[in-house]
Short mmCIF file of C-alpha atoms in Angstrom, two decimals:
data_model
loop_
_atom_site.label_atom_id
_atom_site.label_comp_id
_atom_site.label_asym_id
_atom_site.label_seq_id
_atom_site.Cartn_x
_atom_site.Cartn_y
_atom_site.Cartn_z
CA MET J 1 38.10 -35.55 18.67
CA LYS J 2 38.13 -31.95 19.70
CA ILE J 3 35.08 -29.72 19.22
CA GLU J 4 35.38 -25.98 19.80
CA VAL J 5 32.13 -23.99 20.00
CA TRP J 6 32.05 -20.28 19.65
CA SER J 7 28.88 -18.92 21.24
CA ASP J 8 27.29 -16.17 23.38
CA PHE J 9 25.10 -16.63 26.42
CA VAL J 10 22.41 -14.38 24.98
CA CYS J 11 22.32 -16.05 21.59
CA PRO J 12 19.10 -18.07 21.32
CA PHE J 13 20.40 -20.29 18.47
CA CYS J 14 23.57 -20.98 20.48
CA TYR J 15 21.51 -22.79 23.09
CA ILE J 16 19.47 -24.61 20.55
CA GLY J 17 22.56 -25.67 18.65
CA LYS J 18 24.28 -26.76 21.82
CA ARG J 19 21.46 -29.08 22.66
CA ARG J 20 21.26 -30.49 19.06
CA LEU J 21 24.94 -31.20 19.13
CA GLU J 22 24.59 -32.88 22.50
CA ASN J 23 21.69 -35.06 21.11
CA ALA J 24 23.91 -36.08 18.24
CA MET J 25 26.88 -36.89 20.48
CA GLU J 26 24.69 -39.17 22.57
CA LYS J 27 24.24 -41.44 19.48
CA PHE J 28 27.89 -41.20 18.37
CA PRO J 29 29.67 -44.48 19.27
CA HIS J 30 32.90 -42.63 20.04
CA LYS J 31 31.40 -39.94 22.23
CA GLU J 32 33.75 -40.83 25.10
CA GLN J 33 36.67 -39.68 22.96
CA ILE J 34 35.20 -36.17 22.27
CA THR J 35 36.64 -33.11 24.11
CA LEU J 36 34.15 -30.16 23.98
CA GLU J 37 35.51 -26.63 24.59
CA TYR J 38 33.37 -23.47 24.61
CA LYS J 39 34.84 -20.24 23.21
CA SER J 40 33.74 -16.71 23.94
CA TYR J 41 31.87 -14.54 21.49
CA GLN J 42 29.92 -11.30 21.91
CA LEU J 43 27.03 -10.53 19.66
CA ASP J 44 26.90 -7.00 21.01
CA PRO J 45 30.04 -5.77 22.82
CA THR J 46 28.34 -2.50 23.58
CA ALA J 47 25.18 -4.04 25.11
CA GLU J 48 23.83 -2.73 28.34
CA HIS J 49 20.84 -3.38 30.39
CA ILE J 50 18.34 -0.54 30.46
CA PRO J 51 16.05 -0.76 33.61
CA GLY J 52 12.37 -0.37 32.87
CA LYS J 53 12.72 -1.59 29.32
CA ASN J 54 11.94 -5.19 28.35
CA PHE J 55 13.92 -7.23 25.80
CA TYR J 56 11.42 -6.53 23.01
CA GLU J 57 11.59 -2.77 23.45
CA THR J 58 15.35 -2.70 23.71
CA PHE J 59 15.96 -4.96 20.79
CA SER J 60 13.36 -3.07 18.61
CA GLU J 61 15.07 0.20 19.28
CA LEU J 62 18.59 -1.06 18.73
CA LYS J 63 17.93 -2.82 15.46
CA GLY J 64 15.19 -0.51 14.08
CA ILE J 65 12.74 -3.42 13.80
CA PRO J 66 9.04 -2.84 14.63
CA LEU J 67 8.07 -4.17 18.06
CA GLU J 68 5.40 -6.66 16.84
CA GLN J 69 7.93 -8.05 14.34
CA VAL J 70 10.44 -8.64 17.09
CA LYS J 71 7.80 -10.51 19.11
CA THR J 72 6.86 -12.66 16.12
CA MET J 73 10.49 -13.47 15.42
CA ASN J 74 11.09 -14.57 19.08
CA GLN J 75 7.92 -16.65 19.05
CA GLN J 76 9.33 -18.57 16.12
CA VAL J 77 12.75 -19.06 17.85
CA GLY J 78 10.85 -20.19 20.99
CA GLN J 79 9.19 -22.90 18.94
CA GLN J 80 12.56 -24.13 17.80
CA ALA J 81 13.81 -24.11 21.35
CA ALA J 82 10.82 -26.15 22.52
CA SER J 83 11.57 -28.86 19.86
CA VAL J 84 14.76 -29.71 21.76
CA GLY J 85 13.15 -29.46 25.21
CA LEU J 86 14.11 -25.85 26.02
CA THR J 87 11.80 -23.14 27.34
CA TYR J 88 12.50 -19.50 26.37
CA ASN J 89 10.93 -16.71 28.42
CA PHE J 90 11.26 -13.73 26.02
CA ASP J 91 8.64 -11.77 27.94
CA ASP J 92 10.91 -11.29 30.94
CA MET J 93 14.27 -11.55 29.29
CA LYS J 94 16.79 -8.91 30.24
CA TYR J 95 19.09 -7.46 27.53
CA ALA J 96 22.70 -7.66 28.95
CA ASN J 97 26.42 -7.39 28.31
CA THR J 98 28.01 -10.82 28.52
CA PHE J 99 31.75 -9.98 28.72
CA ASP J 100 32.00 -10.54 32.49
CA ALA J 101 29.97 -13.78 32.16
CA HIS J 102 32.52 -15.00 29.65
CA ARG J 103 35.30 -14.12 32.09
CA VAL J 104 33.63 -16.24 34.84
CA ALA J 105 33.23 -19.08 32.31
CA LYS J 106 36.99 -18.96 31.58
CA TYR J 107 37.70 -19.32 35.32
CA ALA J 108 35.16 -22.08 35.48
CA GLU J 109 36.88 -23.89 32.68
CA GLU J 110 40.21 -23.81 34.61
CA GLN J 111 38.36 -25.37 37.56
CA GLY J 112 36.88 -28.12 35.40
CA LYS J 113 33.48 -26.57 35.51
CA GLY J 114 33.30 -24.92 32.09
CA LYS J 115 30.47 -27.09 30.63
CA GLU J 116 28.37 -26.72 33.85
CA VAL J 117 28.66 -22.94 33.98
CA THR J 118 27.88 -22.66 30.26
CA GLU J 119 24.69 -24.61 30.69
CA ARG J 120 23.78 -22.80 33.86
CA PHE J 121 24.20 -19.34 32.36
CA LEU J 122 22.26 -20.22 29.18
CA HIS J 123 19.42 -21.64 31.18
CA ALA J 124 19.36 -18.74 33.59
CA TYR J 125 19.18 -16.20 30.77
CA PHE J 126 16.53 -17.80 28.57
CA ALA J 127 14.38 -19.71 31.03
CA GLU J 128 14.84 -17.73 34.39
CA SER J 129 15.21 -14.24 33.04
CA GLU J 130 18.41 -13.61 34.99
CA LEU J 131 20.54 -10.48 34.29
CA LEU J 132 23.88 -11.85 33.15
CA SER J 133 25.65 -8.53 33.51
CA ASP J 134 24.94 -8.30 37.26
CA TYR J 135 27.75 -9.44 39.48
CA ASP J 136 25.52 -10.81 42.25
CA THR J 137 23.69 -12.92 39.75
CA LEU J 138 26.90 -14.25 38.15
CA ILE J 139 28.29 -15.15 41.65
CA LYS J 140 25.08 -16.95 42.56
CA LEU J 141 24.89 -18.94 39.40
CA ALA J 142 28.59 -19.84 39.49
CA THR J 143 28.43 -21.10 43.10
CA GLU J 144 25.44 -23.19 42.21
CA VAL J 145 27.64 -25.32 40.08
CA GLY J 146 30.33 -25.64 42.70
CA LEU J 147 32.66 -22.74 42.17
CA ASP J 148 34.19 -20.89 45.10
CA LYS J 149 32.25 -17.70 45.89
CA GLU J 150 35.26 -15.64 46.95
CA GLU J 151 37.23 -16.70 43.89
CA VAL J 152 34.39 -15.73 41.55
CA GLU J 153 34.11 -12.38 43.37
CA HIS J 154 37.81 -11.84 42.85
CA VAL J 155 37.60 -12.57 39.21
CA LEU J 156 34.78 -10.09 38.68
CA GLN J 157 36.39 -7.37 40.74
CA SER J 158 39.63 -7.65 38.67
CA ASP J 159 40.62 -7.87 35.04
CA LYS J 160 41.26 -11.62 35.23
CA TYR J 161 40.52 -13.57 32.06
CA ARG J 162 39.81 -10.40 30.06
CA ASN J 163 42.66 -11.38 27.68
CA LYS J 164 41.44 -14.95 27.28
CA VAL J 165 37.97 -13.72 26.32
CA ASN J 166 39.39 -11.24 23.80
CA GLU J 167 41.67 -13.95 22.41
CA ASP J 168 38.69 -16.22 21.57
CA ILE J 169 36.99 -13.27 19.89
CA ASP J 170 40.10 -12.45 17.91
CA VAL J 171 40.46 -16.03 16.81
CA ALA J 172 36.86 -16.06 15.69
CA ARG J 173 37.52 -13.03 13.54
CA GLN J 174 40.60 -14.63 12.07
CA ILE J 175 38.91 -17.81 10.99
CA GLY J 176 36.01 -15.91 9.53
CA VAL J 177 33.23 -16.44 12.00
CA GLN J 178 30.39 -14.17 11.05
CA GLY J 179 27.66 -15.54 13.38
CA VAL J 180 27.22 -18.01 16.14
CA PRO J 181 26.95 -20.81 17.14
CA PHE J 182 30.08 -21.80 15.18
CA PHE J 183 31.61 -25.28 15.61
CA VAL J 184 35.11 -26.33 14.71
CA PHE J 185 36.05 -30.01 14.73
CA ASN J 186 39.73 -30.91 15.26
CA GLU J 187 40.68 -27.38 14.15
CA LYS J 188 39.98 -28.44 10.56
CA TYR J 189 36.27 -28.82 9.93
CA ALA J 190 33.73 -26.04 10.44
CA VAL J 191 29.94 -26.03 10.89
CA SER J 192 27.96 -22.84 11.35
CA GLY J 193 24.49 -22.39 12.76
CA ALA J 194 22.13 -24.53 14.85
CA GLN J 195 22.14 -27.48 12.49
CA PRO J 196 19.63 -30.33 12.99
CA PRO J 197 20.87 -33.30 15.10
CA GLU J 198 21.13 -35.49 12.06
CA VAL J 199 23.50 -33.06 10.35
CA PHE J 200 25.77 -33.12 13.48
CA GLU J 201 25.64 -36.93 13.44
CA GLU J 202 26.82 -36.96 9.88
CA VAL J 203 29.55 -34.49 10.67
CA LEU J 204 30.77 -36.44 13.63
CA THR J 205 31.03 -39.55 11.58
CA LYS J 206 32.67 -37.81 8.62
CA VAL J 207 35.22 -36.09 10.82
CA TRP J 208 36.01 -39.27 12.67
CA GLU J 209 36.65 -41.11 9.35
CA GLU J 210 38.46 -38.38 7.43
CA GLU J 211 40.28 -36.40 10.07
CA GLN J 212 43.71 -37.57 8.92
CA GLU J 213 42.98 -36.81 5.26
CA LYS J 214 42.12 -33.15 4.97
CA PRO J 215 44.09 -30.73 7.13
CA VAL J 216 42.42 -27.63 5.89
CA LEU J 217 39.45 -26.11 7.69
CA GLN J 218 36.37 -26.73 5.57
CA SER J 219 32.69 -26.05 5.80
CA LEU J 220 30.56 -29.13 6.40
CA ASN J 221 27.20 -27.21 6.22
CA PRO J 222 24.90 -29.11 3.75
CA LYS J 223 24.70 -27.21 0.49
CA LYS J 224 20.97 -26.87 0.64
CA SER J 225 20.61 -26.76 4.41
CA GLU J 226 18.41 -24.19 6.18
CA THR J 227 20.02 -23.13 9.42
CA SER J 228 19.67 -20.52 12.12
CA TYR J 229 22.25 -18.29 13.61
CA CYS J 230 22.86 -14.91 15.26
CA THR J 231 25.10 -12.00 14.14
CA ASP J 232 25.60 -8.59 15.61
CA GLU J 233 22.69 -7.52 13.48
CA GLY J 234 20.36 -9.91 15.12
CA CYS J 235 19.12 -13.45 14.80
CA ASP J 236 17.91 -15.10 11.64
CA GLU J 237 16.63 -18.39 10.47
#
């Protein structure tokens, strides 16, 4: 079974959804036959870090949302993160453009380290308040998971993997992705949002049993489910 996951490193529900899927996979009897592939997506392609402004202030100004409302929203997201063992440090988080981080992730994937880099970048952003648009930071994080420092530097100082990142974003647009995380199973079955683990468990079983029967991509979101996801307008739940 192939699972493709469109996500962004600065998307709080992407990390939550990642962990929920992983928890479901641990209970899946055929987990050894799952291939997991992460796809690039940018919530804000124009994002840039503004020194001297924290995440709350930047997000409030960009989205036109009162500062206190932004803080309340993030507190609620932090509670969801904590429910799956994640710690989000919104107070020190740094708003950043993730395009170069996605390029490094594409290089990491070719080196068999895609999953490791994805996890490292997400944890660095949400728990350690690392600036994911900073080249030195990306190099440090990538080498921590075993990538060659000089090769990572070369990637960042060139245009390598730019096309691959853009291809992922284009495909997302073509298949109708409106927010992330977005999960595609065997290129036929779609699930959007950070669904609860039990939903992913049901989806894994359903796809495994029916993968030869329905070749058309279909949504497996429960009809009455409440889910959480991020769009370029912000994160909602």
